[in-house]
PDB file of C-alpha atoms in Angstrom:
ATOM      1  CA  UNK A   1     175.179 152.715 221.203  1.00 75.00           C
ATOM      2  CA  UNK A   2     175.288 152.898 217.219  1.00 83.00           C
ATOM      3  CA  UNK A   3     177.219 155.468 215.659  1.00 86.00           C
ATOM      4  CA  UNK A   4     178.324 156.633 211.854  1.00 90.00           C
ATOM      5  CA  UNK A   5     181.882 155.909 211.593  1.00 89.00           C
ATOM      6  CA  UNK A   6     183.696 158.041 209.089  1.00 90.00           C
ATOM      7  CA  UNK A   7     186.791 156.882 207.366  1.00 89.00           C
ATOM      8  CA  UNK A   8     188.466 158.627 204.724  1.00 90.00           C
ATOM      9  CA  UNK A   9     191.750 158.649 202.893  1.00 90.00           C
ATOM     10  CA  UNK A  10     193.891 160.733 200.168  1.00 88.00           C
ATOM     11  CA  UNK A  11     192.951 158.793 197.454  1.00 87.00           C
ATOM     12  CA  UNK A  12     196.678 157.695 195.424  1.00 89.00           C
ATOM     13  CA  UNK A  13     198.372 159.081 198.527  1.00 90.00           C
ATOM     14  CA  UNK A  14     201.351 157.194 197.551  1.00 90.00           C
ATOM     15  CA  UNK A  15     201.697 158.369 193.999  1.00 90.00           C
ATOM     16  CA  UNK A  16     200.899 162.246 195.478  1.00 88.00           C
ATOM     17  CA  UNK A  17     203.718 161.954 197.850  1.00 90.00           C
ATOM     18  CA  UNK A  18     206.015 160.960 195.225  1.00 91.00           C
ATOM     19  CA  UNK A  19     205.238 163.963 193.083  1.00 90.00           C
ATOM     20  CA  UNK A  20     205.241 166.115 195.941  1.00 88.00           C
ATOM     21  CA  UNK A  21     208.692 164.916 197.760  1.00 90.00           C
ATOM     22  CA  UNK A  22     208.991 167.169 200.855  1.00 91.00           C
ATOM     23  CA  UNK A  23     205.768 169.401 200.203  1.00 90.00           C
ATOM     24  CA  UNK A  24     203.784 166.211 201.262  1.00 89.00           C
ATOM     25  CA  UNK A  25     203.581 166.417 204.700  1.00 90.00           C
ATOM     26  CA  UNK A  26     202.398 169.802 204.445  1.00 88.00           C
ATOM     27  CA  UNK A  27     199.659 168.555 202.560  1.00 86.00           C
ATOM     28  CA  UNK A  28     198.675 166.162 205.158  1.00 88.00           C
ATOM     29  CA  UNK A  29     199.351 169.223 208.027  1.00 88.00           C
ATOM     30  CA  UNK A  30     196.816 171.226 205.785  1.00 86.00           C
ATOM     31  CA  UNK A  31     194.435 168.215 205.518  1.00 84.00           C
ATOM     32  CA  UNK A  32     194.301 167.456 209.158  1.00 83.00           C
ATOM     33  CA  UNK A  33     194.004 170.561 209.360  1.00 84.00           C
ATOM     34  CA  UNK A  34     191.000 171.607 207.025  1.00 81.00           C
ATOM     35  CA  UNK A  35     189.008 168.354 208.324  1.00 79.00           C
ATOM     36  CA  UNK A  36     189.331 169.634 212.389  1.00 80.00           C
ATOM     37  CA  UNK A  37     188.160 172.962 211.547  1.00 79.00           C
ATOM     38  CA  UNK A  38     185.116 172.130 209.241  1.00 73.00           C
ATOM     39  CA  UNK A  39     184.583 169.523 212.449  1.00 76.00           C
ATOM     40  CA  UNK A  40     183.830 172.075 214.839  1.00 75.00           C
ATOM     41  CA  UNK A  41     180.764 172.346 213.095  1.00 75.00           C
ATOM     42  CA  UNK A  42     179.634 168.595 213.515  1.00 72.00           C
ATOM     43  CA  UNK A  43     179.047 167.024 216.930  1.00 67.00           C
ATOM     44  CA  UNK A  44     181.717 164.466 216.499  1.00 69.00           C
ATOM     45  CA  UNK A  45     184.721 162.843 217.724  1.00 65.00           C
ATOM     46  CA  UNK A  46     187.924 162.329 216.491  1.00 67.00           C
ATOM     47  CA  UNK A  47     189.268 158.929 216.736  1.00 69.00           C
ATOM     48  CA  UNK A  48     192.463 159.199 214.976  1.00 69.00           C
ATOM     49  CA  UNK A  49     194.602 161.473 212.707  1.00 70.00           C
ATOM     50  CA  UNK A  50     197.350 159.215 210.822  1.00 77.00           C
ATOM     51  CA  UNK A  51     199.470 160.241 207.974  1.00 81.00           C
ATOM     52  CA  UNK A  52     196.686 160.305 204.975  1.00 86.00           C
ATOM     53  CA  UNK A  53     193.892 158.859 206.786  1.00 86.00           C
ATOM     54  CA  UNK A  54     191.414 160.256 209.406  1.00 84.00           C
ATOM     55  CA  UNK A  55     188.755 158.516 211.561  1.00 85.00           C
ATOM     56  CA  UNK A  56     185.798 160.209 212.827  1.00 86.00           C
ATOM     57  CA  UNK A  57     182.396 159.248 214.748  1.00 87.00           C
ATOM     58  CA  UNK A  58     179.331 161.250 214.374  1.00 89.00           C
ATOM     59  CA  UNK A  59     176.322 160.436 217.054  1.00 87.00           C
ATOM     60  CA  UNK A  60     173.657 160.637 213.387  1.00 88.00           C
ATOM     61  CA  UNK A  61     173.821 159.358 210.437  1.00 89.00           C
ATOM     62  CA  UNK A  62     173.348 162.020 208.442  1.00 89.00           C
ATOM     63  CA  UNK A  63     175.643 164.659 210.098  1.00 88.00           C
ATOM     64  CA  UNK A  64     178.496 161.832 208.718  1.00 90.00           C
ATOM     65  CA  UNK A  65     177.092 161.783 205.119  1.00 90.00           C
ATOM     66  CA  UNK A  66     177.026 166.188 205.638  1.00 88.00           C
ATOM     67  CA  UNK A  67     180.214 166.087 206.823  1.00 88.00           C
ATOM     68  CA  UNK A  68     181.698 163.788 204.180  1.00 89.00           C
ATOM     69  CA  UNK A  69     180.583 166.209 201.356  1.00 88.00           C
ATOM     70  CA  UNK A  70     181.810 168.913 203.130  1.00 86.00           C
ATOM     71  CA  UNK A  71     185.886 167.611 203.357  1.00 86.00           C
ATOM     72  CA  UNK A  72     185.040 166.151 199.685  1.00 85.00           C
ATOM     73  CA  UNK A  73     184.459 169.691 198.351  1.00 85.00           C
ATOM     74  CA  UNK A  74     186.774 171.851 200.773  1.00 84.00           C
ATOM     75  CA  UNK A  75     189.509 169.596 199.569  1.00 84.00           C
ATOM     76  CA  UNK A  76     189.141 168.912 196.433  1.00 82.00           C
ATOM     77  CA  UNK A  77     188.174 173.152 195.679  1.00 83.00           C
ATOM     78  CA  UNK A  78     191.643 174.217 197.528  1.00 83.00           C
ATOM     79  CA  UNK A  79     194.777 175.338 195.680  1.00 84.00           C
ATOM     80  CA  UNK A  80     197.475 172.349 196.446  1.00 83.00           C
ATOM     81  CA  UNK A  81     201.373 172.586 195.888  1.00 79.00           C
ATOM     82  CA  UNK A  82     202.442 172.960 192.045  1.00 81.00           C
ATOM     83  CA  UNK A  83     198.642 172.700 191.154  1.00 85.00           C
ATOM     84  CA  UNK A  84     198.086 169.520 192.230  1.00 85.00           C
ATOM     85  CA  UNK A  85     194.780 168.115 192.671  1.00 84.00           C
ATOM     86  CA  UNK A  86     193.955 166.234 196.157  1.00 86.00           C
ATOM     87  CA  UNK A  87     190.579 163.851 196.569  1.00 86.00           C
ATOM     88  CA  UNK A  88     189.502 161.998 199.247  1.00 88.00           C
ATOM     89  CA  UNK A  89     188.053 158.568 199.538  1.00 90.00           C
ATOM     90  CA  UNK A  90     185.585 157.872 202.002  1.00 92.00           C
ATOM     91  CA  UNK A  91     183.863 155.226 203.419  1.00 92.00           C
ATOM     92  CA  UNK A  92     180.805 155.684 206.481  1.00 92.00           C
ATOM     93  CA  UNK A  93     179.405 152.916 208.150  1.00 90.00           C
ATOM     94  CA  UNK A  94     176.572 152.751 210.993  1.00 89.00           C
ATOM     95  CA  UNK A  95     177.908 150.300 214.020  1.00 81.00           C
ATOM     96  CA  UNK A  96     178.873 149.931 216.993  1.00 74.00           C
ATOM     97  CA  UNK A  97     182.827 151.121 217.869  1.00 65.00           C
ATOM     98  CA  UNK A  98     184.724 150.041 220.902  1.00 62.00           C
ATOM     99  CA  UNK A  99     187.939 151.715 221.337  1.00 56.00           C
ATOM    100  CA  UNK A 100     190.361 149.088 221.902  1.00 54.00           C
ATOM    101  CA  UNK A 101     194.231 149.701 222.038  1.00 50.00           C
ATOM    102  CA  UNK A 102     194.877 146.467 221.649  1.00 44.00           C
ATOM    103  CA  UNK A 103     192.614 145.477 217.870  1.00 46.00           C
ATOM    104  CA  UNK A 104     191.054 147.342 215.356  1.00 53.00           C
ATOM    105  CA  UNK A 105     186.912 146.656 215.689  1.00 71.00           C
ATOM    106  CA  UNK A 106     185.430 144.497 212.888  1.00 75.00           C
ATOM    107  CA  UNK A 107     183.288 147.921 212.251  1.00 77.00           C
ATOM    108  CA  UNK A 108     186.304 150.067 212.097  1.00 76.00           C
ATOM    109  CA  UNK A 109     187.477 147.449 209.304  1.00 78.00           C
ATOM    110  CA  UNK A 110     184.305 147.318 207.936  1.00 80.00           C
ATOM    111  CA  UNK A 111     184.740 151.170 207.269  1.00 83.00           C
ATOM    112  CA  UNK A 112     188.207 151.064 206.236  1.00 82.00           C
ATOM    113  CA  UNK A 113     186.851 148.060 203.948  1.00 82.00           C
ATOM    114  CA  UNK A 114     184.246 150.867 202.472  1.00 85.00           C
ATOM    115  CA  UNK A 115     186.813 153.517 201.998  1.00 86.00           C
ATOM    116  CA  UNK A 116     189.728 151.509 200.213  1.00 84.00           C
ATOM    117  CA  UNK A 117     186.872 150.496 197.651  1.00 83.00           C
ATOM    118  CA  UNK A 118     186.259 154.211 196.900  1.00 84.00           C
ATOM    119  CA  UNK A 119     187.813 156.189 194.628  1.00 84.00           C
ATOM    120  CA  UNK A 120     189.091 159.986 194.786  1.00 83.00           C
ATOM    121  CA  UNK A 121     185.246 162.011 195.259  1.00 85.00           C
ATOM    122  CA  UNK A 122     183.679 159.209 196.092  1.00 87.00           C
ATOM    123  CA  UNK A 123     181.640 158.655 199.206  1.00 90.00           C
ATOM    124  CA  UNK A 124     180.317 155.092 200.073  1.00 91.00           C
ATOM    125  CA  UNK A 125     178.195 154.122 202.835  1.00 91.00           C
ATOM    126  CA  UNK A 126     176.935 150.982 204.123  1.00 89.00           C
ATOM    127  CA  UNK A 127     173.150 149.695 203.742  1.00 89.00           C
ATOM    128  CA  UNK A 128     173.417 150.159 207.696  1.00 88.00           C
ATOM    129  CA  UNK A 129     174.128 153.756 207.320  1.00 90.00           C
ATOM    130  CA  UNK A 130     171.704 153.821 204.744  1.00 90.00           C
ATOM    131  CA  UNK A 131     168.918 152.350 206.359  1.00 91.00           C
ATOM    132  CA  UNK A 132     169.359 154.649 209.061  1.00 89.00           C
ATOM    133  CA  UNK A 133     169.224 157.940 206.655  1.00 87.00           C
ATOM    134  CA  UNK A 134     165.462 157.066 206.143  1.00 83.00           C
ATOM    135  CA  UNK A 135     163.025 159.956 207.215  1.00 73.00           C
ATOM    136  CA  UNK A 136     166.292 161.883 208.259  1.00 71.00           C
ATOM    137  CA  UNK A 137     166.104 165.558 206.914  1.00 65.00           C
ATOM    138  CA  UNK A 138     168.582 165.310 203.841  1.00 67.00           C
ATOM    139  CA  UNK A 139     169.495 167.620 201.277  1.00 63.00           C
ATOM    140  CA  UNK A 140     171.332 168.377 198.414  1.00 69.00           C
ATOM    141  CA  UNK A 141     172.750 164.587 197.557  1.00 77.00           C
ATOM    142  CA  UNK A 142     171.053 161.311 196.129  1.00 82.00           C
ATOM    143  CA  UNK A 143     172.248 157.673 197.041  1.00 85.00           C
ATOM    144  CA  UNK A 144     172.466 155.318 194.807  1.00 85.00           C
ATOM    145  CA  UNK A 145     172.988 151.482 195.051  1.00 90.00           C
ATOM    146  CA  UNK A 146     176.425 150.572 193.816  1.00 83.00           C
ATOM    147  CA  UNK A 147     177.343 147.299 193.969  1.00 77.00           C
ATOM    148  CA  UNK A 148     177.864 144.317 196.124  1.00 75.00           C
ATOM    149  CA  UNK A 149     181.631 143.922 198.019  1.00 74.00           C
ATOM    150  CA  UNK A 150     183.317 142.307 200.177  1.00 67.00           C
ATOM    151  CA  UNK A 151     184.498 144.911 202.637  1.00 66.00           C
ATOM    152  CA  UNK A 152     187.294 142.131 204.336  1.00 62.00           C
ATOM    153  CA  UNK A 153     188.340 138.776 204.306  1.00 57.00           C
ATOM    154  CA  UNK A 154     185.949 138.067 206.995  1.00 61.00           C
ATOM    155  CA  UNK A 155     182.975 139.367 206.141  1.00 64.00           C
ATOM    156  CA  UNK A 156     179.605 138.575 203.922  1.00 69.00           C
ATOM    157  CA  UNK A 157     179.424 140.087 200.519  1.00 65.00           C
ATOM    158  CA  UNK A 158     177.643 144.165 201.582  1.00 78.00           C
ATOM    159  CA  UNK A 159     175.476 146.244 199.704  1.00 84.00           C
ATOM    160  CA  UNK A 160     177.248 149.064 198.666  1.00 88.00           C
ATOM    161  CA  UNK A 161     176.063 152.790 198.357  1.00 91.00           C
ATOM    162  CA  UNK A 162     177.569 155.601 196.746  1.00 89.00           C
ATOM    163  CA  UNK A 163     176.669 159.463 197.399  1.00 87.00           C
ATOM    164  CA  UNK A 164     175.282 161.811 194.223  1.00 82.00           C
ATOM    165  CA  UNK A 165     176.734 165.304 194.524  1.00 73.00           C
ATOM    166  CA  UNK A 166     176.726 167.704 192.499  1.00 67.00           C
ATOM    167  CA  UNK A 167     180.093 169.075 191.983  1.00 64.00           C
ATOM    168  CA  UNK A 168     181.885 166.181 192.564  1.00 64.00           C
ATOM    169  CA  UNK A 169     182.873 163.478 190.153  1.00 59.00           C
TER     170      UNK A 169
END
């Protein structure tokens, strides 16, 4: 069964932490924490929690692109350590996702392909996930065609969509 897989990432995590020294890892504490709570709202599942990274899959496609805007704007509308300003980068794909303890699923790459190419506010999504948006009851967002990537070193070049929100970058 197809599902929208959500990846998403603190966006210059590395250059955050550094600023931040020991306040980091209550960043990611609040992060993890912000993300579970708006996810009670979502049918979802979690897949995985990790440092500045989280992995979630939502049954439709457009209760991933909902959610995304959702931790985009809850995050990046909080009041971080010493003023600091936190963004995510986030990547949703529409696949298939075998959890596997012993690889990572070309899909799950695929995703993490999506969200690595995204800046801080930015939400990209596959054509996939975009194909499967049509005649889905969407709101307050446009799509737009981006560009064309390569998500991996093993896959074709992807049509790339980026999310329109107002508020956000």
């Amino acid at each position: 069964m197809s599902s929208a897989l959500l990846y998403a990432r603190i966006a210059d995590a590395d250059s955050l932490a550094s600023r931040l020294g020991v306040l980091y890892k209550s960043v990611l504490e609040d992060q993890h924490n912000i993300i579970q709570s708006l996810l009670i709202a979502y049918q979802c599942e979690v897949i995985e929690f990790k440092d500045d990274t989280s992995f979630i899959i939502f049954e439709k496609p457009e209760q991933a692109v909902r959610a995304a805007i959702d931790f985009e704007q809850f995050i990046c509308n909080k009041k971080w350590h010493n003023d600091e300003t936190i963004n995510l980068a986030i990547g949703i794909l529409w696949g298939l996702h075998q959890v596997s303890e012993a690889s990572v699923s070309d899909e799950l790459q695929l995703t993490m392909g999506l969200a690595a190419a995204a800046r801080g506010q930015q939400v990209l999504l596959s054509k996939s996930l975009v194909e499967n948006l049509k005649g889905k009851q969407v709101y307050d967002f446009k799509i737009h065609p981006l560009s064309n990537i390569q998500l991996d070193s093993k896959s074709e070049i992807t049509e790339v969509f980026e999310i329109e929100v107002p508020g956000l970058r």
